[in-house]
Amino acid sequence: MSVPSVVLNNGHKMPILGLGTWGSPKGEVAQAVKDAIDIGYRHIDCAHVYENEHEVGEGLNAKIQEGVIKREDVFITSKLWNTFHDPRLVRGACETTLKNLNTPYLDMYLIHWPMAYKEGGPLFPKNDKGEILFSDVDYLDTWKEMEKLVDDGLCKSIGLSNFNKRQIERVLGACRIQPGTNQVECHPYLNQKRLIDFCKSKNISVTAYSPLGSPNRPWAQPGDPVLLEDPKITSIASKYKKSPAQILIRYQIQRGIIVIPKSVNKKRIAENFNVFDFELNADDIALIDTIDCNGRFVPLAGAHGHPHHPFEKDEF
């Protein structure tokens, strides 16, 4: 079956369901991409900082060579990392991603976070105390370079990730090409209703990362709430004879949100795709909405204090 798409503000179509690759173990990503394409996924979400784009490219190109897909059948997103915000570095960073993915263009390229880090060193540059070293590049200057990537055919669409309302407004006030999407952490504990309503009012689509509550995040602590085990989610899952993960993915699809669950397990990749044969009713959605608690699993605490950190001063 073909996955429904969201039409972006430039007319390009972005499949509403994709495969996330953040935290996918090295050595397993190429196979996960191959499995996902065989199952029917046509949207893969990547990023330079995940350090596995060469494996994504391997899986993707294997399926192109087999004739299962053509390049234009798949929507590929990647993200510009924080150490490459300097306008002089943007194009080179994009070209590195294209080389790693072994593809001539990206369908979507996002500024991964609004904060810039010190250029020219590791992905997480730190001082002697282990604190992240910041750069003072303004993301508006970065955005101007992102626009040139579209002009030159390296990217079909560009967008944002982890930007708050005020930051999006700044980009909209200065841009020549509007952001196509804002990719943010989004799940029932952090349902992002206000930010989604704002983005929709500006004709910007929203992509939900960590839609299952990021159960494999490396910094999880014993006793942290587990979204997949929330009694309200599990009760709805048993009602529909679906898994909690399928309920969480379906919830986003019915809100018109693009959703990118991550897995390298073939059975789960298939299960996460099998969400188009049922529909949650209005009562289910209302019940899921009651568990919102502004519960963020990916706070990027190491960058607190950065003037462009999106989660410190602003409401949403």
CSV table of C-alpha atoms in Angstrom, one decimal, residues 212 228 233 237 242-250 271-272 275:
chain,number,residue,atom,x,y,z
A,212,LEU,CA,7.0,6.4,21.2
A,228,LEU,CA,4.4,2.6,26.0
A,233,ILE,CA,-2.5,4.0,26.0
A,237,ALA,CA,-4.4,-0.7,22.4
A,242,LYS,CA,-3.2,-3.2,18.4
A,243,SER,CA,0.2,-2.5,20.1
A,244,PRO,CA,0.7,0.6,22.2
A,245,ALA,CA,3.3,1.8,19.6
A,246,GLN,CA,0.6,1.5,16.8
A,247,ILE,CA,-1.8,3.6,18.9
A,248,LEU,CA,0.9,6.3,19.4
A,249,ILE,CA,1.7,6.4,15.7
A,250,ARG,CA,-1.9,6.4,14.6
A,271,GLU,CA,4.2,-3.4,13.0
A,272,ASN,CA,4.8,0.4,13.1
A,275,VAL,CA,-1.5,1.6,11.2
